[in-house]
Amino acid sequence: MSNQLFRISIQLWIRLFSLIAFSCLFSKHVLQIPNYFISSQEIIGFILWFLEASILGGYCAAYMLRNPATSTASGFNELIYPFIPAGLPFLFFLNIDLSLPLQLTKIFGPAPITAPQLLWPCIFLIAIGNLISSIALWTLRSNFSIATECRNIVMHGVYKYISHPMYFGQFITFLGVMLIRITPQKLALYVVFVALQWIRLKNEEKKLTQNFKDYDEHIRACWIRF
């Protein structure tokens, strides 16, 4: 009984910390709106800020409104690992300048726009990715999760055609976020992000296959699958 209570408390602490971290990052992004106006034209800067802020806000809202899990996460791969690739994209918005002398304002300052010539193509990519992710979030609604858990299986709407539409949308969104701030470090970060998300979705597929007998057949019927 005590082990079960300890495991529940660990899960609650991890979720609480993650929600606070996501909320803080979202708040920091909201406060960075003047940097968008400095680095680009005012209307374009606002469009870019709104699209990128909506990424963070949407996931925070979905995370707070989800249903209880029917099969909870346990162990590192299901409970802790998913939060690593989920939080990794926030580094795209930071400068991460480790050149000497080290200063907090350099390390955690906003990442500058390094490719203004790609502004509109990147805005298009971010908008398309956000649209796909938003449709997937709306389809999932209270079944959304970050940890590898099972709620109700969703096989209708966009999930009928794309096996993992939220991941697909994220890959497109953060490709645009990365390209507009492209550096060798940001490119490497994007490759790592995609690789870690692929491992994460495979863990989710394994969990869902174990809990829903129709899931494997559903995956094979999708037009786009990973």
PDB file of C-alpha atoms in Angstrom:
ATOM      1  CA  MET A   1       0.000   0.000   0.000  1.00  0.00           C
ATOM      2  CA  SER A   2       2.795   2.424   0.904  1.00  0.00           C
ATOM      3  CA  ASN A   3       4.615   1.616  -2.376  1.00  0.00           C
ATOM      4  CA  GLN A   4       1.439   2.362  -4.326  1.00  0.00           C
ATOM      5  CA  LEU A   5       0.976   5.708  -2.534  1.00  0.00           C
ATOM      6  CA  PHE A   6       4.630   6.568  -3.164  1.00  0.00           C
ATOM      7  CA  ARG A   7       4.261   5.798  -6.883  1.00  0.00           C
ATOM      8  CA  ILE A   8       1.103   7.939  -7.082  1.00  0.00           C
ATOM      9  CA  SER A   9       2.805  10.820  -5.278  1.00  0.00           C
ATOM     10  CA  ILE A  10       5.811  10.638  -7.636  1.00  0.00           C
ATOM     11  CA  GLN A  11       3.467  10.813 -10.636  1.00  0.00           C
ATOM     12  CA  LEU A  12       1.637  13.796  -9.147  1.00  0.00           C
ATOM     13  CA  TRP A  13       4.901  15.619  -8.453  1.00  0.00           C
ATOM     14  CA  ILE A  14       6.158  14.984 -11.987  1.00  0.00           C
ATOM     15  CA  ARG A  15       2.898  16.253 -13.489  1.00  0.00           C
ATOM     16  CA  LEU A  16       2.820  19.294 -11.209  1.00  0.00           C
ATOM     17  CA  PHE A  17       6.424  20.196 -12.005  1.00  0.00           C
ATOM     18  CA  SER A  18       5.827  19.724 -15.743  1.00  0.00           C
ATOM     19  CA  LEU A  19       2.705  21.908 -15.706  1.00  0.00           C
ATOM     20  CA  ILE A  20       4.543  24.654 -13.802  1.00  0.00           C
ATOM     21  CA  ALA A  21       7.514  24.423 -16.200  1.00  0.00           C
ATOM     22  CA  PHE A  22       5.268  24.605 -19.294  1.00  0.00           C
ATOM     23  CA  SER A  23       3.343  27.537 -17.798  1.00  0.00           C
ATOM     24  CA  CYS A  24       6.544  29.420 -16.956  1.00  0.00           C
ATOM     25  CA  LEU A  25       7.905  28.901 -20.458  1.00  0.00           C
ATOM     26  CA  PHE A  26       4.606  30.084 -21.932  1.00  0.00           C
ATOM     27  CA  SER A  27       4.645  33.183 -19.711  1.00  0.00           C
ATOM     28  CA  LYS A  28       8.258  33.907 -20.676  1.00  0.00           C
ATOM     29  CA  HIS A  29       7.319  33.657 -24.334  1.00  0.00           C
ATOM     30  CA  VAL A  30       4.396  36.066 -23.866  1.00  0.00           C
ATOM     31  CA  LEU A  31       6.732  38.588 -22.248  1.00  0.00           C
ATOM     32  CA  GLN A  32       9.158  38.312 -25.184  1.00  0.00           C
ATOM     33  CA  ILE A  33       6.709  39.876 -27.653  1.00  0.00           C
ATOM     34  CA  PRO A  34       8.775  43.118 -28.007  1.00  0.00           C
ATOM     35  CA  ASN A  35      11.678  41.093 -29.428  1.00  0.00           C
ATOM     36  CA  TYR A  36       9.508  40.020 -32.357  1.00  0.00           C
ATOM     37  CA  PHE A  37       8.781  43.640 -33.227  1.00  0.00           C
ATOM     38  CA  ILE A  38      12.448  44.583 -33.036  1.00  0.00           C
ATOM     39  CA  SER A  39      13.536  41.768 -35.345  1.00  0.00           C
ATOM     40  CA  SER A  40      10.816  42.106 -37.993  1.00  0.00           C
ATOM     41  CA  GLN A  41       8.008  44.282 -39.225  1.00  0.00           C
ATOM     42  CA  GLU A  42       5.289  44.855 -36.646  1.00  0.00           C
ATOM     43  CA  ILE A  43       2.459  42.881 -38.276  1.00  0.00           C
ATOM     44  CA  ILE A  44       4.728  39.979 -39.259  1.00  0.00           C
ATOM     45  CA  GLY A  45       6.226  39.974 -35.761  1.00  0.00           C
ATOM     46  CA  PHE A  46       2.791  39.750 -34.173  1.00  0.00           C
ATOM     47  CA  ILE A  47       1.706  36.905 -36.482  1.00  0.00           C
ATOM     48  CA  LEU A  48       4.867  34.950 -35.675  1.00  0.00           C
ATOM     49  CA  TRP A  49       4.540  35.582 -31.927  1.00  0.00           C
ATOM     50  CA  PHE A  50       0.861  34.557 -31.922  1.00  0.00           C
ATOM     51  CA  LEU A  51       1.513  31.322 -33.820  1.00  0.00           C
ATOM     52  CA  GLU A  52       4.403  30.325 -31.563  1.00  0.00           C
ATOM     53  CA  ALA A  53       2.601  31.315 -28.344  1.00  0.00           C
ATOM     54  CA  SER A  54      -0.449  29.278 -29.385  1.00  0.00           C
ATOM     55  CA  ILE A  55       1.739  26.151 -29.526  1.00  0.00           C
ATOM     56  CA  LEU A  56       2.571  26.466 -25.844  1.00  0.00           C
ATOM     57  CA  GLY A  57      -0.869  27.623 -24.714  1.00  0.00           C
ATOM     58  CA  GLY A  58      -2.718  24.836 -26.509  1.00  0.00           C
ATOM     59  CA  TYR A  59      -0.737  22.062 -24.882  1.00  0.00           C
ATOM     60  CA  CYS A  60      -1.015  23.631 -21.411  1.00  0.00           C
ATOM     61  CA  ALA A  61      -4.815  23.840 -21.767  1.00  0.00           C
ATOM     62  CA  ALA A  62      -5.169  20.279 -23.096  1.00  0.00           C
ATOM     63  CA  TYR A  63      -2.956  18.922 -20.317  1.00  0.00           C
ATOM     64  CA  MET A  64      -5.153  20.442 -17.603  1.00  0.00           C
ATOM     65  CA  LEU A  65      -8.472  19.237 -19.099  1.00  0.00           C
ATOM     66  CA  ARG A  66      -7.690  15.556 -19.704  1.00  0.00           C
ATOM     67  CA  ASN A  67      -9.613  12.540 -18.355  1.00  0.00           C
ATOM     68  CA  PRO A  68      -8.197  10.125 -15.772  1.00  0.00           C
ATOM     69  CA  ALA A  69      -6.122   7.363 -17.376  1.00  0.00           C
ATOM     70  CA  THR A  70      -7.507   3.841 -17.694  1.00  0.00           C
ATOM     71  CA  SER A  71      -3.962   2.476 -17.843  1.00  0.00           C
ATOM     72  CA  THR A  72      -1.484   4.715 -16.021  1.00  0.00           C
ATOM     73  CA  ALA A  73       2.154   5.253 -16.894  1.00  0.00           C
ATOM     74  CA  SER A  74       4.863   3.443 -14.945  1.00  0.00           C
ATOM     75  CA  GLY A  75       8.631   3.248 -15.178  1.00  0.00           C
ATOM     76  CA  PHE A  76      11.085   5.605 -16.822  1.00  0.00           C
ATOM     77  CA  ASN A  77      10.027   5.030 -20.462  1.00  0.00           C
ATOM     78  CA  GLU A  78       6.352   5.728 -19.808  1.00  0.00           C
ATOM     79  CA  LEU A  79       6.400   8.261 -16.984  1.00  0.00           C
ATOM     80  CA  ILE A  80       9.575  10.336 -17.224  1.00  0.00           C
ATOM     81  CA  TYR A  81      10.980   9.923 -20.757  1.00  0.00           C
ATOM     82  CA  PRO A  82       7.976  11.526 -22.601  1.00  0.00           C
ATOM     83  CA  PHE A  83       8.579  14.855 -20.851  1.00  0.00           C
ATOM     84  CA  ILE A  84      12.109  15.084 -22.302  1.00  0.00           C
ATOM     85  CA  PRO A  85      11.113  15.349 -26.012  1.00  0.00           C
ATOM     86  CA  ALA A  86       7.957  17.265 -25.000  1.00  0.00           C
ATOM     87  CA  GLY A  87      10.062  19.994 -23.383  1.00  0.00           C
ATOM     88  CA  LEU A  88      12.924  19.950 -25.886  1.00  0.00           C
ATOM     89  CA  PRO A  89      11.265  22.293 -28.460  1.00  0.00           C
ATOM     90  CA  PHE A  90      11.308  25.170 -25.970  1.00  0.00           C
ATOM     91  CA  LEU A  91      15.066  25.321 -26.547  1.00  0.00           C
ATOM     92  CA  PHE A  92      14.341  26.538 -30.083  1.00  0.00           C
ATOM     93  CA  PHE A  93      13.131  29.813 -28.556  1.00  0.00           C
ATOM     94  CA  LEU A  94      16.293  30.292 -26.455  1.00  0.00           C
ATOM     95  CA  ASN A  95      19.658  31.581 -27.583  1.00  0.00           C
ATOM     96  CA  ILE A  96      21.727  28.917 -25.725  1.00  0.00           C
ATOM     97  CA  ASP A  97      24.930  30.917 -26.199  1.00  0.00           C
ATOM     98  CA  LEU A  98      27.655  29.158 -24.166  1.00  0.00           C
ATOM     99  CA  SER A  99      30.537  31.297 -25.384  1.00  0.00           C
ATOM    100  CA  LEU A 100      32.758  32.796 -22.704  1.00  0.00           C
ATOM    101  CA  PRO A 101      32.205  34.745 -20.573  1.00  0.00           C
ATOM    102  CA  LEU A 102      29.047  32.900 -19.557  1.00  0.00           C
ATOM    103  CA  GLN A 103      26.094  35.139 -18.790  1.00  0.00           C
ATOM    104  CA  LEU A 104      22.530  34.100 -17.973  1.00  0.00           C
ATOM    105  CA  THR A 105      21.145  36.678 -20.379  1.00  0.00           C
ATOM    106  CA  LYS A 106      23.165  35.049 -23.175  1.00  0.00           C
ATOM    107  CA  ILE A 107      22.345  31.454 -22.267  1.00  0.00           C
ATOM    108  CA  PHE A 108      18.620  31.959 -21.703  1.00  0.00           C
ATOM    109  CA  GLY A 109      18.021  35.014 -23.847  1.00  0.00           C
ATOM    110  CA  PRO A 110      15.600  34.882 -26.806  1.00  0.00           C
ATOM    111  CA  ALA A 111      16.978  33.249 -29.932  1.00  0.00           C
ATOM    112  CA  PRO A 112      17.460  35.826 -32.687  1.00  0.00           C
ATOM    113  CA  ILE A 113      15.849  35.439 -36.096  1.00  0.00           C
ATOM    114  CA  THR A 114      18.810  34.479 -38.286  1.00  0.00           C
ATOM    115  CA  ALA A 115      16.965  33.893 -41.560  1.00  0.00           C
ATOM    116  CA  PRO A 116      14.554  36.818 -42.120  1.00  0.00           C
ATOM    117  CA  GLN A 117      14.382  35.877 -45.805  1.00  0.00           C
ATOM    118  CA  LEU A 118      12.549  32.704 -44.732  1.00  0.00           C
ATOM    119  CA  LEU A 119      10.029  34.571 -42.600  1.00  0.00           C
ATOM    120  CA  TRP A 120       6.902  33.947 -44.690  1.00  0.00           C
ATOM    121  CA  PRO A 121       7.730  30.322 -45.654  1.00  0.00           C
ATOM    122  CA  CYS A 122       8.404  29.571 -41.976  1.00  0.00           C
ATOM    123  CA  ILE A 123       5.181  31.274 -40.886  1.00  0.00           C
ATOM    124  CA  PHE A 124       3.375  29.069 -43.422  1.00  0.00           C
ATOM    125  CA  LEU A 125       5.031  25.908 -42.015  1.00  0.00           C
ATOM    126  CA  ILE A 126       4.230  26.902 -38.429  1.00  0.00           C
ATOM    127  CA  ALA A 127       0.613  27.682 -39.342  1.00  0.00           C
ATOM    128  CA  ILE A 128       0.138  24.346 -41.173  1.00  0.00           C
ATOM    129  CA  GLY A 129       1.761  22.402 -38.338  1.00  0.00           C
ATOM    130  CA  ASN A 130      -0.336  24.230 -35.742  1.00  0.00           C
ATOM    131  CA  LEU A 131      -3.501  23.537 -37.737  1.00  0.00           C
ATOM    132  CA  ILE A 132      -2.780  19.789 -37.871  1.00  0.00           C
ATOM    133  CA  SER A 133      -1.877  19.691 -34.163  1.00  0.00           C
ATOM    134  CA  SER A 134      -4.942  21.751 -33.208  1.00  0.00           C
ATOM    135  CA  ILE A 135      -7.277  19.446 -35.129  1.00  0.00           C
ATOM    136  CA  ALA A 136      -5.616  16.471 -33.427  1.00  0.00           C
ATOM    137  CA  LEU A 137      -5.929  18.129 -29.995  1.00  0.00           C
ATOM    138  CA  TRP A 138      -9.607  18.898 -30.620  1.00  0.00           C
ATOM    139  CA  THR A 139     -10.188  15.296 -31.713  1.00  0.00           C
ATOM    140  CA  LEU A 140      -8.415  13.962 -28.622  1.00  0.00           C
ATOM    141  CA  ARG A 141      -9.743  16.636 -26.244  1.00  0.00           C
ATOM    142  CA  SER A 142      -9.797  15.057 -22.760  1.00  0.00           C
ATOM    143  CA  ASN A 143      -7.847  12.005 -23.988  1.00  0.00           C
ATOM    144  CA  PHE A 144      -4.659  14.045 -24.452  1.00  0.00           C
ATOM    145  CA  SER A 145      -1.626  12.949 -22.452  1.00  0.00           C
ATOM    146  CA  ILE A 146       2.094  13.623 -22.231  1.00  0.00           C
ATOM    147  CA  ALA A 147       3.051  10.537 -20.239  1.00  0.00           C
ATOM    148  CA  THR A 148       2.503   7.192 -21.982  1.00  0.00           C
ATOM    149  CA  GLU A 149      -0.983   6.435 -20.667  1.00  0.00           C
ATOM    150  CA  CYS A 150      -4.217   5.007 -22.060  1.00  0.00           C
ATOM    151  CA  ARG A 151      -7.559   6.746 -21.933  1.00  0.00           C
ATOM    152  CA  ASN A 152     -10.218   6.204 -24.597  1.00  0.00           C
ATOM    153  CA  ILE A 153      -8.805   5.133 -27.950  1.00  0.00           C
ATOM    154  CA  VAL A 154      -9.383   7.696 -30.715  1.00  0.00           C
ATOM    155  CA  MET A 155      -9.623   6.355 -34.266  1.00  0.00           C
ATOM    156  CA  HIS A 156     -11.932   8.888 -35.929  1.00  0.00           C
ATOM    157  CA  GLY A 157     -11.392  12.293 -37.541  1.00  0.00           C
ATOM    158  CA  VAL A 158      -7.802  13.082 -38.471  1.00  0.00           C
ATOM    159  CA  TYR A 159      -6.662   9.946 -36.591  1.00  0.00           C
ATOM    160  CA  LYS A 160      -8.408   7.872 -39.249  1.00  0.00           C
ATOM    161  CA  TYR A 161      -5.876   9.059 -41.826  1.00  0.00           C
ATOM    162  CA  ILE A 162      -2.707   9.898 -39.825  1.00  0.00           C
ATOM    163  CA  SER A 163      -1.484   7.497 -37.146  1.00  0.00           C
ATOM    164  CA  HIS A 164       0.076  10.265 -35.024  1.00  0.00           C
ATOM    165  CA  PRO A 165      -1.226  13.646 -36.266  1.00  0.00           C
ATOM    166  CA  MET A 166       0.028  15.587 -33.234  1.00  0.00           C
ATOM    167  CA  TYR A 167       3.581  14.408 -33.803  1.00  0.00           C
ATOM    168  CA  PHE A 168       3.234  15.030 -37.534  1.00  0.00           C
ATOM    169  CA  GLY A 169       2.036  18.577 -36.847  1.00  0.00           C
ATOM    170  CA  GLN A 170       4.857  19.173 -34.367  1.00  0.00           C
ATOM    171  CA  PHE A 171       7.488  18.038 -36.865  1.00  0.00           C
ATOM    172  CA  ILE A 172       6.181  20.604 -39.371  1.00  0.00           C
ATOM    173  CA  THR A 173       5.711  23.394 -36.794  1.00  0.00           C
ATOM    174  CA  PHE A 174       9.150  23.127 -35.248  1.00  0.00           C
ATOM    175  CA  LEU A 175      10.783  22.782 -38.652  1.00  0.00           C
ATOM    176  CA  GLY A 176       9.500  26.313 -39.285  1.00  0.00           C
ATOM    177  CA  VAL A 177      10.496  27.485 -35.798  1.00  0.00           C
ATOM    178  CA  MET A 178      14.002  26.079 -36.333  1.00  0.00           C
ATOM    179  CA  LEU A 179      14.536  27.372 -39.881  1.00  0.00           C
ATOM    180  CA  ILE A 180      13.724  30.953 -38.948  1.00  0.00           C
ATOM    181  CA  ARG A 181      16.423  30.801 -36.236  1.00  0.00           C
ATOM    182  CA  ILE A 182      18.681  28.345 -38.022  1.00  0.00           C
ATOM    183  CA  THR A 183      22.146  27.670 -36.649  1.00  0.00           C
ATOM    184  CA  PRO A 184      24.127  24.395 -36.620  1.00  0.00           C
ATOM    185  CA  GLN A 185      23.045  23.926 -32.987  1.00  0.00           C
ATOM    186  CA  LYS A 186      19.363  24.466 -33.779  1.00  0.00           C
ATOM    187  CA  LEU A 187      19.562  22.053 -36.738  1.00  0.00           C
ATOM    188  CA  ALA A 188      21.141  19.382 -34.504  1.00  0.00           C
ATOM    189  CA  LEU A 189      18.466  20.056 -31.884  1.00  0.00           C
ATOM    190  CA  TYR A 190      15.720  19.472 -34.461  1.00  0.00           C
ATOM    191  CA  VAL A 191      17.236  16.127 -35.506  1.00  0.00           C
ATOM    192  CA  VAL A 192      17.441  15.042 -31.848  1.00  0.00           C
ATOM    193  CA  PHE A 193      13.854  16.220 -31.262  1.00  0.00           C
ATOM    194  CA  VAL A 194      12.490  14.161 -34.177  1.00  0.00           C
ATOM    195  CA  ALA A 195      14.460  11.068 -33.091  1.00  0.00           C
ATOM    196  CA  LEU A 196      13.277  11.280 -29.466  1.00  0.00           C
ATOM    197  CA  GLN A 197       9.673  11.886 -30.528  1.00  0.00           C
ATOM    198  CA  TRP A 198       9.822   8.847 -32.826  1.00  0.00           C
ATOM    199  CA  ILE A 199      10.926   6.683 -29.885  1.00  0.00           C
ATOM    200  CA  ARG A 200       8.157   8.204 -27.787  1.00  0.00           C
ATOM    201  CA  LEU A 201       5.422   7.456 -30.330  1.00  0.00           C
ATOM    202  CA  LYS A 202       6.658   3.867 -30.662  1.00  0.00           C
ATOM    203  CA  ASN A 203       6.358   3.484 -26.884  1.00  0.00           C
ATOM    204  CA  GLU A 204       2.812   4.829 -27.128  1.00  0.00           C
ATOM    205  CA  GLU A 205       1.958   2.394 -29.926  1.00  0.00           C
ATOM    206  CA  LYS A 206       3.189  -0.502 -27.782  1.00  0.00           C
ATOM    207  CA  LYS A 207       1.070   0.647 -24.819  1.00  0.00           C
ATOM    208  CA  LEU A 208      -2.053   1.158 -26.943  1.00  0.00           C
ATOM    209  CA  THR A 209      -1.625  -2.201 -28.712  1.00  0.00           C
ATOM    210  CA  GLN A 210      -1.442  -3.936 -25.329  1.00  0.00           C
ATOM    211  CA  ASN A 211      -4.651  -2.266 -24.115  1.00  0.00           C
ATOM    212  CA  PHE A 212      -6.782  -2.055 -27.282  1.00  0.00           C
ATOM    213  CA  LYS A 213      -6.982  -5.073 -29.571  1.00  0.00           C
ATOM    214  CA  ASP A 214      -8.182  -2.994 -32.572  1.00  0.00           C
ATOM    215  CA  TYR A 215      -5.315  -0.490 -32.432  1.00  0.00           C
ATOM    216  CA  ASP A 216      -2.813  -2.464 -34.508  1.00  0.00           C
ATOM    217  CA  GLU A 217      -5.351  -2.882 -37.307  1.00  0.00           C
ATOM    218  CA  HIS A 218      -6.174   0.837 -37.103  1.00  0.00           C
ATOM    219  CA  ILE A 219      -2.489   1.798 -37.516  1.00  0.00           C
ATOM    220  CA  ARG A 220      -2.148  -0.343 -40.663  1.00  0.00           C
ATOM    221  CA  ALA A 221      -5.219   1.337 -42.200  1.00  0.00           C
ATOM    222  CA  CYS A 222      -3.870   4.893 -41.795  1.00  0.00           C
ATOM    223  CA  TRP A 223      -2.681   6.751 -44.900  1.00  0.00           C
ATOM    224  CA  ILE A 224       0.276   8.355 -43.093  1.00  0.00           C
ATOM    225  CA  ARG A 225       1.954   6.268 -40.411  1.00  0.00           C
ATOM    226  CA  PHE A 226       5.287   6.305 -38.634  1.00  0.00           C
TER     227      PHE A 226
END
